[in-house]
Short mmCIF file of C-alpha atoms in Angstrom, two decimals:
data_model
loop_
_atom_site.label_atom_id
_atom_site.label_comp_id
_atom_site.label_asym_id
_atom_site.label_seq_id
_atom_site.Cartn_x
_atom_site.Cartn_y
_atom_site.Cartn_z
CA MET A 1 -23.62 29.33 -21.71
CA ASP A 2 -20.37 28.12 -24.22
CA VAL A 3 -19.39 24.23 -24.21
CA GLU A 4 -16.24 25.15 -21.92
CA ILE A 5 -18.51 26.00 -19.26
CA LEU A 6 -20.94 23.33 -19.50
CA ALA A 7 -18.78 20.42 -19.93
CA ARG A 8 -16.82 21.20 -16.60
CA VAL A 9 -20.34 21.01 -15.32
CA GLN A 10 -20.65 18.49 -16.38
CA PHE A 11 -17.56 16.26 -15.08
CA ALA A 12 -18.12 17.70 -12.04
CA LEU A 13 -21.31 16.92 -11.60
CA THR A 14 -20.29 12.73 -12.62
CA ILE A 15 -16.83 12.88 -10.39
CA MET A 16 -19.10 14.69 -7.44
CA PHE A 17 -21.61 12.21 -7.55
CA HIS A 18 -18.98 9.31 -8.41
CA TYR A 19 -17.17 10.38 -5.18
CA ILE A 20 -19.41 9.47 -2.63
CA TYR A 21 -18.66 6.10 -3.34
CA PRO A 22 -15.79 5.24 -3.28
CA PRO A 23 -14.57 7.06 0.04
CA LEU A 24 -17.50 4.86 1.79
CA SER A 25 -15.97 1.73 -0.23
CA ILE A 26 -12.69 2.56 1.20
CA GLY A 27 -13.64 3.27 4.67
CA LEU A 28 -16.59 0.57 5.16
CA GLY A 29 -13.22 -1.50 3.78
CA LEU A 30 -11.42 -0.91 6.73
CA ILE A 31 -13.97 -1.38 8.91
CA MET A 32 -14.58 -4.61 8.08
CA VAL A 33 -10.65 -5.31 8.22
CA ILE A 34 -10.58 -4.81 12.37
CA VAL A 35 -14.31 -6.14 12.94
CA GLU A 36 -13.01 -10.14 11.32
CA ALA A 37 -9.87 -9.48 13.12
CA LEU A 38 -11.68 -9.11 16.23
CA TYR A 39 -13.93 -11.92 15.41
CA LEU A 40 -10.32 -13.91 14.71
CA LYS A 41 -8.97 -12.71 18.00
CA THR A 42 -12.42 -13.02 20.62
CA ARG A 43 -14.33 -15.64 18.77
CA ASN A 44 -17.32 -13.71 19.90
CA PRO A 45 -20.54 -13.90 17.39
CA LEU A 46 -21.02 -10.60 17.69
CA TYR A 47 -18.39 -9.20 15.70
CA LEU A 48 -18.70 -12.21 12.60
CA ASP A 49 -22.33 -10.71 12.67
CA MET A 50 -21.01 -7.30 12.79
CA ALA A 51 -19.19 -8.16 9.53
CA GLN A 52 -21.81 -9.62 7.20
CA PHE A 53 -23.55 -6.63 8.34
CA TRP A 54 -21.44 -4.50 6.81
CA THR A 55 -19.92 -6.21 4.45
CA ARG A 56 -23.56 -6.08 2.78
CA ILE A 57 -23.13 -2.30 2.97
CA PHE A 58 -19.53 -1.87 1.10
CA ALA A 59 -21.41 -4.32 -1.27
CA LEU A 60 -23.66 -1.77 -2.14
CA THR A 61 -20.96 1.70 -2.18
CA PHE A 62 -19.13 -0.42 -4.33
CA ALA A 63 -21.45 -1.38 -7.45
CA ILE A 64 -22.76 1.75 -7.53
CA GLY A 65 -19.59 3.42 -7.62
CA VAL A 66 -17.90 0.92 -10.39
CA ALA A 67 -20.57 1.60 -12.36
CA THR A 68 -20.61 6.11 -12.57
CA GLY A 69 -16.96 5.12 -12.66
CA ILE A 70 -17.09 4.07 -15.82
CA VAL A 71 -18.28 7.03 -17.43
CA MET A 72 -16.13 9.45 -16.02
CA GLU A 73 -13.34 7.54 -19.01
CA PHE A 74 -16.11 8.51 -21.76
CA GLU A 75 -16.50 11.94 -20.81
CA PHE A 76 -12.31 11.91 -21.56
CA GLY A 77 -12.66 11.43 -24.64
CA THR A 78 -16.11 13.07 -26.08
CA ASN A 79 -15.35 16.36 -23.79
CA TRP A 80 -11.73 16.75 -23.17
CA ALA A 81 -10.24 15.12 -26.65
CA THR A 82 -6.82 17.38 -26.86
CA TYR A 83 -6.63 16.68 -22.62
CA SER A 84 -6.80 13.34 -23.42
CA ARG A 85 -4.31 12.75 -25.76
CA TYR A 86 -1.82 15.83 -24.20
CA VAL A 87 -2.08 13.63 -20.41
CA GLY A 88 -2.19 9.33 -23.03
CA ASP A 89 0.91 8.76 -21.77
CA VAL A 90 0.94 9.58 -17.74
CA PHE A 91 -2.32 8.93 -17.39
CA GLY A 92 -2.76 5.39 -19.59
CA SER A 93 1.09 4.35 -17.54
CA ALA A 94 -1.14 4.97 -14.15
CA LEU A 95 -4.50 3.82 -15.21
CA ALA A 96 -2.03 0.63 -15.76
CA ALA A 97 -0.64 0.22 -12.81
CA GLU A 98 -3.96 0.70 -10.97
CA GLY A 99 -5.57 -2.50 -13.18
CA VAL A 100 -2.25 -4.20 -12.14
CA PHE A 101 -2.11 -3.73 -8.43
CA ALA A 102 -5.91 -2.50 -7.83
CA PHE A 103 -7.98 -3.16 -9.37
CA PHE A 104 -7.51 -7.28 -10.28
CA LEU A 105 -6.66 -7.36 -6.27
CA GLU A 106 -9.80 -6.40 -5.10
CA SER A 107 -11.67 -7.96 -7.58
CA GLY A 108 -10.37 -11.05 -7.76
CA PHE A 109 -10.74 -12.22 -3.55
CA LEU A 110 -14.52 -9.80 -4.09
CA ALA A 111 -16.40 -13.15 -5.06
CA ILE A 112 -14.61 -14.46 -1.64
CA LEU A 113 -15.37 -11.59 0.58
CA LEU A 114 -19.01 -11.30 -0.40
CA PHE A 115 -20.32 -15.16 -1.21
CA GLY A 116 -18.07 -17.32 0.56
CA TRP A 117 -18.66 -17.24 4.50
CA ASN A 118 -20.00 -21.33 3.38
CA ARG A 119 -17.52 -21.16 1.75
CA VAL A 120 -14.22 -20.74 3.77
CA GLY A 121 -12.83 -21.23 6.35
CA PRO A 122 -12.36 -17.43 8.31
CA LYS A 123 -8.37 -17.49 8.26
CA THR A 124 -9.05 -17.82 4.74
CA HIS A 125 -11.97 -15.43 4.44
CA PHE A 126 -10.46 -12.64 6.40
CA PHE A 127 -7.15 -12.55 4.11
CA SER A 128 -9.76 -12.12 1.35
CA THR A 129 -11.10 -8.63 2.79
CA LEU A 130 -8.12 -8.00 3.32
CA MET A 131 -7.09 -8.28 -0.04
CA VAL A 132 -10.20 -6.24 -1.37
CA CYS A 133 -9.19 -3.29 0.92
CA LEU A 134 -5.64 -3.36 -0.16
CA GLY A 135 -7.11 -3.03 -3.16
CA ALA A 136 -9.72 -0.26 -2.88
CA HIS A 137 -6.61 1.87 -1.26
CA PHE A 138 -5.06 0.71 -3.98
CA SER A 139 -7.40 1.52 -6.39
CA ALA A 140 -7.04 4.88 -4.74
CA ILE A 141 -3.19 6.08 -5.10
CA TRP A 142 -3.19 5.20 -8.65
CA ILE A 143 -6.07 7.95 -8.90
CA VAL A 144 -4.72 10.56 -6.89
CA VAL A 145 -1.34 10.43 -8.37
CA ALA A 146 -2.49 10.99 -11.70
CA ASN A 147 -5.14 13.65 -10.69
CA SER A 148 -1.28 14.78 -8.35
CA TRP A 149 0.05 15.48 -11.80
CA MET A 150 -1.70 17.21 -13.35
CA GLN A 151 -1.50 20.01 -10.48
CA THR A 152 2.29 19.21 -10.09
CA PRO A 153 3.12 17.96 -13.22
CA ALA A 154 6.87 16.20 -12.83
CA GLY A 155 9.00 12.88 -14.51
CA PHE A 156 7.44 14.37 -18.00
CA HIS A 157 8.47 16.63 -21.24
CA ILE A 158 6.70 17.84 -24.32
CA VAL A 159 6.30 16.24 -27.96
CA GLY A 160 4.36 17.79 -30.60
CA GLU A 161 3.55 21.05 -31.27
CA GLY A 162 0.29 22.54 -31.51
CA LEU A 163 -3.05 20.78 -30.72
CA GLN A 164 -0.24 17.19 -31.64
CA ALA A 165 1.72 18.17 -28.49
CA ARG A 166 1.51 15.61 -25.79
CA ALA A 167 3.37 15.31 -22.29
CA GLU A 168 5.69 11.66 -22.38
CA ILE A 169 6.92 10.80 -19.67
CA ILE A 170 10.71 10.24 -19.51
CA SER A 171 11.09 8.96 -15.19
CA PHE A 172 8.30 6.87 -14.01
CA TRP A 173 9.25 7.23 -10.56
CA ALA A 174 9.24 11.48 -11.42
CA MET A 175 5.16 11.31 -12.10
CA VAL A 176 4.56 9.08 -9.38
CA PHE A 177 5.94 11.33 -6.26
CA ASN A 178 5.26 14.43 -8.16
CA PRO A 179 5.57 17.22 -5.66
CA SER A 180 1.73 16.74 -4.47
CA SER A 181 1.17 13.40 -4.83
CA MET A 182 1.96 11.67 -1.53
CA VAL A 183 0.87 14.35 0.75
CA ARG A 184 -2.95 14.30 -1.51
CA LEU A 185 -2.58 10.69 -0.63
CA GLY A 186 -2.14 10.95 2.52
CA HIS A 187 -5.54 13.70 3.15
CA VAL A 188 -7.32 11.68 0.92
CA ILE A 189 -7.34 8.16 2.86
CA ILE A 190 -8.02 9.73 5.34
CA GLY A 191 -10.73 11.63 4.19
CA CYS A 192 -12.03 8.48 3.06
CA TRP A 193 -11.22 6.52 6.49
CA LEU A 194 -13.57 9.41 7.75
CA ALA A 195 -16.42 8.49 5.80
CA GLY A 196 -16.75 4.85 6.49
CA ALA A 197 -16.41 5.64 10.46
CA PHE A 198 -19.16 7.86 10.60
CA LEU A 199 -21.55 5.92 8.36
CA VAL A 200 -21.04 3.61 11.07
CA LEU A 201 -20.71 6.02 13.39
CA SER A 202 -24.27 6.87 12.10
CA VAL A 203 -26.43 3.91 11.82
CA SER A 204 -25.02 3.18 15.24
CA ALA A 205 -25.96 6.21 16.80
CA TYR A 206 -29.73 5.09 14.64
CA TYR A 207 -30.57 1.70 16.16
CA LEU A 208 -29.27 3.29 19.87
CA LEU A 209 -32.49 5.86 18.93
CA ARG A 210 -34.54 3.24 18.36
CA GLN A 211 -33.69 1.24 20.90
CA LYS A 212 -32.78 -1.93 18.17
CA HIS A 213 -30.14 -4.42 17.94
CA THR A 214 -28.49 -2.39 21.16
CA GLU A 215 -24.98 -4.27 21.84
CA PHE A 216 -24.82 -4.65 18.22
CA ALA A 217 -24.82 -0.81 18.08
CA LYS A 218 -22.76 0.30 21.31
CA SER A 219 -19.60 -2.01 19.66
CA ALA A 220 -20.00 -0.71 16.62
CA LEU A 221 -19.64 2.42 17.84
CA LYS A 222 -16.15 1.67 20.00
CA ILE A 223 -15.27 0.82 17.28
CA SER A 224 -15.65 3.04 15.31
CA LEU A 225 -14.99 6.14 17.34
CA CYS A 226 -11.18 3.69 17.42
CA VAL A 227 -10.81 4.76 13.97
CA ALA A 228 -12.64 8.53 13.52
CA LEU A 229 -11.01 10.13 16.46
CA PRO A 230 -7.29 9.06 15.24
CA SER A 231 -8.31 10.72 11.78
CA LEU A 232 -9.41 13.83 12.68
CA ILE A 233 -6.21 14.28 14.19
CA LEU A 234 -3.91 12.63 10.59
CA GLN A 235 -5.98 14.54 8.15
CA ALA A 236 -5.73 17.96 10.82
CA MET A 237 -1.75 17.25 9.99
CA SER A 238 -2.45 15.77 6.43
CA GLY A 239 -4.03 19.43 6.15
CA ASP A 240 -1.01 21.41 7.25
CA SER A 241 1.63 19.98 4.96
CA SER A 242 -0.76 20.37 1.63
CA GLY A 243 -1.22 24.02 2.65
CA GLU A 244 2.34 24.39 1.91
CA VAL A 245 2.43 21.46 -1.00
CA VAL A 246 0.31 24.64 -2.65
CA ALA A 247 1.66 27.71 -1.21
CA GLU A 248 5.34 26.40 -2.99
CA HIS A 249 3.91 25.15 -5.89
CA GLN A 250 0.37 27.08 -6.83
CA PRO A 251 0.28 30.74 -4.79
CA SER A 252 -2.68 31.68 -6.70
CA LYS A 253 -4.52 28.44 -5.34
CA LEU A 254 -4.06 29.21 -1.38
CA ALA A 255 -4.16 33.46 -2.73
CA ALA A 256 -8.02 32.44 -3.61
CA LEU A 257 -8.87 29.56 -0.59
CA GLU A 258 -7.64 32.26 1.81
CA GLY A 259 -8.78 36.68 -0.27
CA HIS A 260 -4.94 36.48 0.60
CA TYR A 261 -5.07 40.24 -3.24
CA LYS A 262 -2.19 41.66 -1.99
CA THR A 263 1.65 39.97 -1.75
CA GLN A 264 3.09 41.28 1.55
CA SER A 265 4.86 39.54 4.31
CA SER A 266 3.81 38.76 7.59
CA ALA A 267 0.48 37.70 6.19
CA PRO A 268 -2.39 36.86 8.89
CA LEU A 269 -4.67 34.25 8.90
CA THR A 270 -8.49 34.63 7.89
CA LEU A 271 -10.72 32.75 10.29
CA PHE A 272 -14.53 33.68 7.97
CA GLY A 273 -15.39 37.18 6.38
CA VAL A 274 -16.97 38.14 3.00
CA VAL A 275 -15.88 38.41 -0.36
CA ASN A 276 -16.15 41.87 -1.70
CA ARG A 277 -15.18 41.06 -5.09
CA LYS A 278 -15.55 44.36 -6.49
CA GLU A 279 -12.92 45.89 -4.58
CA GLU A 280 -10.65 42.92 -4.03
CA LYS A 281 -11.11 42.83 0.06
CA ILE A 282 -12.39 40.51 2.86
CA ASP A 283 -15.13 42.12 4.77
CA TYR A 284 -15.74 41.53 7.82
CA ALA A 285 -12.66 39.34 8.65
CA ILE A 286 -11.86 37.85 11.53
CA ARG A 287 -7.74 37.66 11.50
CA ILE A 288 -5.27 36.10 13.12
CA PRO A 289 -2.52 38.27 12.76
CA LYS A 290 1.14 36.03 10.65
CA LEU A 291 -0.28 33.09 10.62
CA LEU A 292 -0.45 32.46 7.24
CA SER A 293 2.88 33.21 7.00
CA TYR A 294 4.05 30.54 9.27
CA LEU A 295 1.61 28.20 7.96
CA ALA A 296 2.45 28.28 4.82
CA PHE A 297 6.47 28.82 5.11
CA SER A 298 7.11 28.07 9.17
CA ASP A 299 8.15 32.15 9.23
CA PHE A 300 6.18 33.91 10.65
CA ASP A 301 7.61 36.30 9.34
CA ALA A 302 7.93 35.29 5.61
CA GLU A 303 6.30 36.34 2.04
CA VAL A 304 3.06 35.10 0.76
CA LYS A 305 2.53 35.99 -1.95
CA GLY A 306 -1.70 36.98 -3.78
CA LEU A 307 -3.65 37.59 -6.05
CA ASP A 308 -1.87 40.72 -7.22
CA ALA A 309 1.41 38.53 -8.51
CA VAL A 310 -0.59 37.04 -11.14
CA PRO A 311 -2.92 38.85 -14.44
CA LYS A 312 -6.52 38.81 -13.57
CA LYS A 313 -7.68 36.82 -16.71
CA ASP A 314 -5.95 33.95 -14.50
CA TRP A 315 -7.23 34.14 -11.24
CA PRO A 316 -9.67 31.72 -10.19
CA ASN A 317 -12.84 32.57 -8.59
CA VAL A 318 -12.23 33.77 -5.07
CA PRO A 319 -15.56 34.47 -3.12
CA VAL A 320 -16.88 29.94 -4.45
CA LEU A 321 -12.98 28.81 -3.30
CA PHE A 322 -13.03 31.30 0.15
CA ASN A 323 -16.36 29.82 1.16
CA VAL A 324 -16.04 26.09 0.03
CA TYR A 325 -12.56 25.45 1.73
CA ARG A 326 -14.73 26.79 5.02
CA LEU A 327 -16.70 25.25 4.45
CA MET A 328 -14.42 21.59 4.06
CA LEU A 329 -12.85 23.55 7.75
CA GLY A 330 -16.19 23.02 9.86
CA MET A 331 -17.23 20.00 8.60
CA TRP A 332 -14.22 18.40 10.44
CA GLY A 333 -14.96 20.46 13.55
CA ALA A 334 -18.09 18.84 13.42
CA MET A 335 -16.39 15.87 13.48
CA LEU A 336 -14.45 16.56 15.82
CA LEU A 337 -17.10 18.00 18.40
CA VAL A 338 -19.71 15.52 18.28
CA SER A 339 -16.51 12.62 18.67
CA LEU A 340 -15.79 14.07 21.12
CA ALA A 341 -18.52 14.39 22.75
CA ALA A 342 -19.98 10.40 22.51
CA LEU A 343 -16.59 9.64 23.92
CA TYR A 344 -17.04 11.70 26.51
CA TYR A 345 -20.30 10.09 27.44
CA MET A 346 -19.76 6.29 26.39
CA TYR A 347 -16.51 7.01 29.80
CA ARG A 348 -19.98 8.11 31.91
CA GLY A 349 -21.51 5.08 30.69
CA THR A 350 -24.56 7.48 30.07
CA LEU A 351 -24.93 8.02 25.56
CA VAL A 352 -27.69 5.79 25.42
CA SER A 353 -29.46 8.43 27.63
CA GLN A 354 -28.21 11.25 25.36
CA LYS A 355 -31.04 12.13 23.04
CA TRP A 356 -29.46 15.32 21.42
CA LEU A 357 -26.87 13.64 21.01
CA LEU A 358 -27.40 10.75 19.36
CA ARG A 359 -29.14 12.18 16.42
CA ALA A 360 -26.17 14.14 16.05
CA LEU A 361 -24.54 10.88 15.15
CA ALA A 362 -27.17 9.60 13.47
CA ALA A 363 -26.52 13.15 10.68
CA SER A 364 -23.13 13.26 11.17
CA VAL A 365 -22.84 10.91 7.75
CA LEU A 366 -23.15 14.05 5.89
CA PHE A 367 -19.94 16.14 7.93
CA PRO A 368 -16.95 13.73 5.84
CA GLN A 369 -18.91 14.02 2.57
CA ILE A 370 -19.78 17.36 2.58
CA ALA A 371 -16.28 17.89 3.70
CA ASN A 372 -14.64 15.01 1.09
CA GLN A 373 -16.56 16.87 -1.76
CA ALA A 374 -15.96 20.82 -1.03
CA GLY A 375 -11.95 19.72 -1.16
CA TRP A 376 -12.06 18.36 -4.30
CA VAL A 377 -13.81 21.21 -5.14
CA CYS A 378 -10.82 23.51 -3.66
CA ALA A 379 -8.35 21.69 -5.17
CA GLU A 380 -10.08 21.27 -8.86
CA MET A 381 -11.20 24.83 -9.35
CA GLY A 382 -8.10 26.42 -7.32
CA ARG A 383 -6.42 25.33 -10.69
CA TYR A 384 -8.50 27.53 -12.45
CA PRO A 385 -7.65 28.23 -15.61
CA TRP A 386 -4.96 24.96 -15.80
CA ILE A 387 -6.42 21.61 -16.86
CA VAL A 388 -2.17 20.27 -16.10
CA TYR A 389 -1.30 23.27 -13.85
CA GLY A 390 0.85 26.49 -15.80
CA HIS A 391 1.22 24.17 -19.34
CA LEU A 392 -2.19 22.84 -21.00
CA ARG A 393 -5.43 26.22 -20.43
CA ILE A 394 -9.04 24.07 -19.45
CA SER A 395 -9.72 26.41 -22.83
CA ASP A 396 -7.53 24.44 -24.80
CA GLY A 397 -8.09 20.67 -24.02
CA LEU A 398 -11.74 20.94 -25.06
CA SER A 399 -12.96 19.09 -28.05
CA LYS A 400 -13.30 20.85 -30.96
CA SER A 401 -15.60 19.18 -32.14
CA VAL A 402 -18.05 18.58 -29.52
CA THR A 403 -21.16 21.79 -29.35
CA ALA A 404 -22.70 23.05 -27.06
CA ASN A 405 -26.30 20.99 -27.36
CA GLN A 406 -24.24 18.13 -27.68
CA VAL A 407 -23.15 18.34 -24.04
CA LEU A 408 -26.27 19.55 -22.77
CA GLY A 409 -28.36 16.71 -24.01
CA SER A 410 -26.08 14.18 -22.35
CA MET A 411 -25.67 16.27 -18.80
CA ILE A 412 -29.03 16.03 -18.26
CA LEU A 413 -29.57 12.45 -18.89
CA PHE A 414 -26.68 11.92 -16.81
CA THR A 415 -28.50 13.92 -14.67
CA ILE A 416 -31.63 12.20 -14.57
CA VAL A 417 -30.32 8.40 -14.79
CA TYR A 418 -27.76 9.79 -11.05
CA ALA A 419 -30.41 10.60 -10.30
CA PHE A 420 -32.65 7.68 -10.19
CA LEU A 421 -29.30 5.88 -9.03
CA PHE A 422 -28.81 7.95 -5.65
CA VAL A 423 -32.81 6.75 -5.19
CA MET A 424 -32.30 3.70 -5.33
CA PHE A 425 -29.41 3.51 -3.21
CA ILE A 426 -30.89 5.46 -0.67
CA TYR A 427 -34.08 3.11 -0.49
CA LEU A 428 -31.56 -0.16 -0.45
CA LEU A 429 -29.78 1.89 2.07
CA ASN A 430 -32.26 2.58 4.57
CA GLU A 431 -34.33 -1.40 3.74
CA LYS A 432 -30.53 -3.42 4.83
CA ILE A 433 -30.46 -0.52 8.31
CA LYS A 434 -33.45 -0.86 8.69
CA HIS A 435 -33.47 -5.38 8.80
CA GLY A 436 -30.60 -4.86 10.61
CA PRO A 437 -27.66 -7.15 10.88
CA VAL A 438 -28.97 -11.24 11.27
CA VAL A 439 -27.95 -13.11 14.27
CA GLY A 440 -26.89 -16.47 14.32
CA GLU A 441 -26.79 -15.60 10.02
CA ALA A 442 -23.39 -17.26 9.62
CA SER A 443 -22.86 -20.95 8.35
CA PRO A 444 -20.66 -23.86 10.79
CA LEU A 445 -17.83 -23.88 9.38
CA PHE A 446 -17.84 -20.78 11.64
CA ARG A 447 -19.92 -20.83 14.01
CA GLY A 448 -19.15 -23.95 14.69
CA MET A 449 -15.44 -23.06 15.46
CA LYS A 450 -15.30 -22.46 18.91
CA HIS A 451 -17.30 -25.69 19.82
CA VAL A 452 -15.41 -27.36 17.32
CA ALA A 453 -12.17 -26.55 19.17
CA LYS A 454 -12.93 -26.96 22.30
CA GLU A 455 -14.53 -30.71 21.34
CA ILE A 456 -10.78 -31.52 20.38
CA ALA A 457 -9.48 -30.23 23.62
CA GLN A 458 -11.99 -32.74 25.47
CA GLU A 459 -10.94 -35.83 26.33
CA ASP A 460 -12.90 -38.95 26.25
CA GLU A 461 -13.56 -41.68 29.67
CA ASN A 462 -9.87 -42.84 28.63
CA GLY A 463 -7.79 -39.79 28.68
CA THR A 464 -7.28 -39.91 24.78
CA THR A 465 -8.46 -36.75 22.80
CA LEU A 466 -11.09 -36.47 20.24
CA HIS A 467 -10.17 -35.51 16.46
CA SER A 468 -13.67 -36.34 14.94
#
């Protein structure tokens, strides 16, 4: 393989491994906010035990997410120096905004979230949890803005020529609100919520199967379902909006995702099929007439551009995109089915006895992870051959001095390190889950609040209020 292929594979390896963890952190952050809010409202110690348990899981995912994310920044300079020079002004603005508005906020309150249970009051701790959750979401905002600019660049002009050319921002807000940023942001954030919700669903189902911590598991399962089901509906809506943006601004990506080789009006939507790359068609296709035209342009008779409108050297990898896109949709369908089944049996009061469903729920933690990874592959490979769509080709973004052997050596090293980190993560996560929640772990400052309130409300024999 040449240096371009190796550099692309290495970056895919590092970012896909990294992307296991931030969605979990963002999704768990939302769950933690909900659980602590329920504790403040009800003073039920069960919610406090739940908050502390999921905080420990959050800390694990957050730590590995930060460690693996740093590597990508160095890769920009080692393997993609020309690209880094080209987008430095744009990425510098977005990453600086992430540092100011997200990282400082998140890290500033993280210590209180993790170690403040015995040192601050419940409301202060809830505020710190809320700030960490918001910080994680703000971080996602600026990363998605930077990536979306690569998909639909706006608010810039080109300075310099040849290898010295670079994009210079002329409108910061045009860069931030480029044509795809807000739609893609919604899609990514909801995917993160699903990752967190299905982790909670999975662990809760595991406890019910083992008949351990049953009250904890039932309550956590209800909360996670309340997050998962609305998120699945919102994800379908945001996916539809994303498709419209792709159809308008990246027609070759849409054509590859749908296996749409020939430009035509009243284009059908292909549900399933087998890509015949040699004859440039989809074999054994199951199609819905005119639906692709309607979904892309809200018009059943609209013309949808095919790959024949693009030079063949600029075609994305159609077989990979066509199949991975359907994998993503299949995972969404699987999440919806198990969530609806869980809701149905929970309503009937027989969920605990449905062992088959509990096993499916325990395995469902993989569904949003697969969907998120598949969505990333569709977004990035669909942009081929552009690293900045329409402006900078992937081959032109490579470092000019790096060699294939250097990239291969570092990729092997990263693979070994990441394999070790993943094994360590699974081991620690398994230990924390097997250990389960610790009942009564919280300090008197938290658990005593309800009793102190009752004591203050009591009157002594003379009718005076106790103020101790």
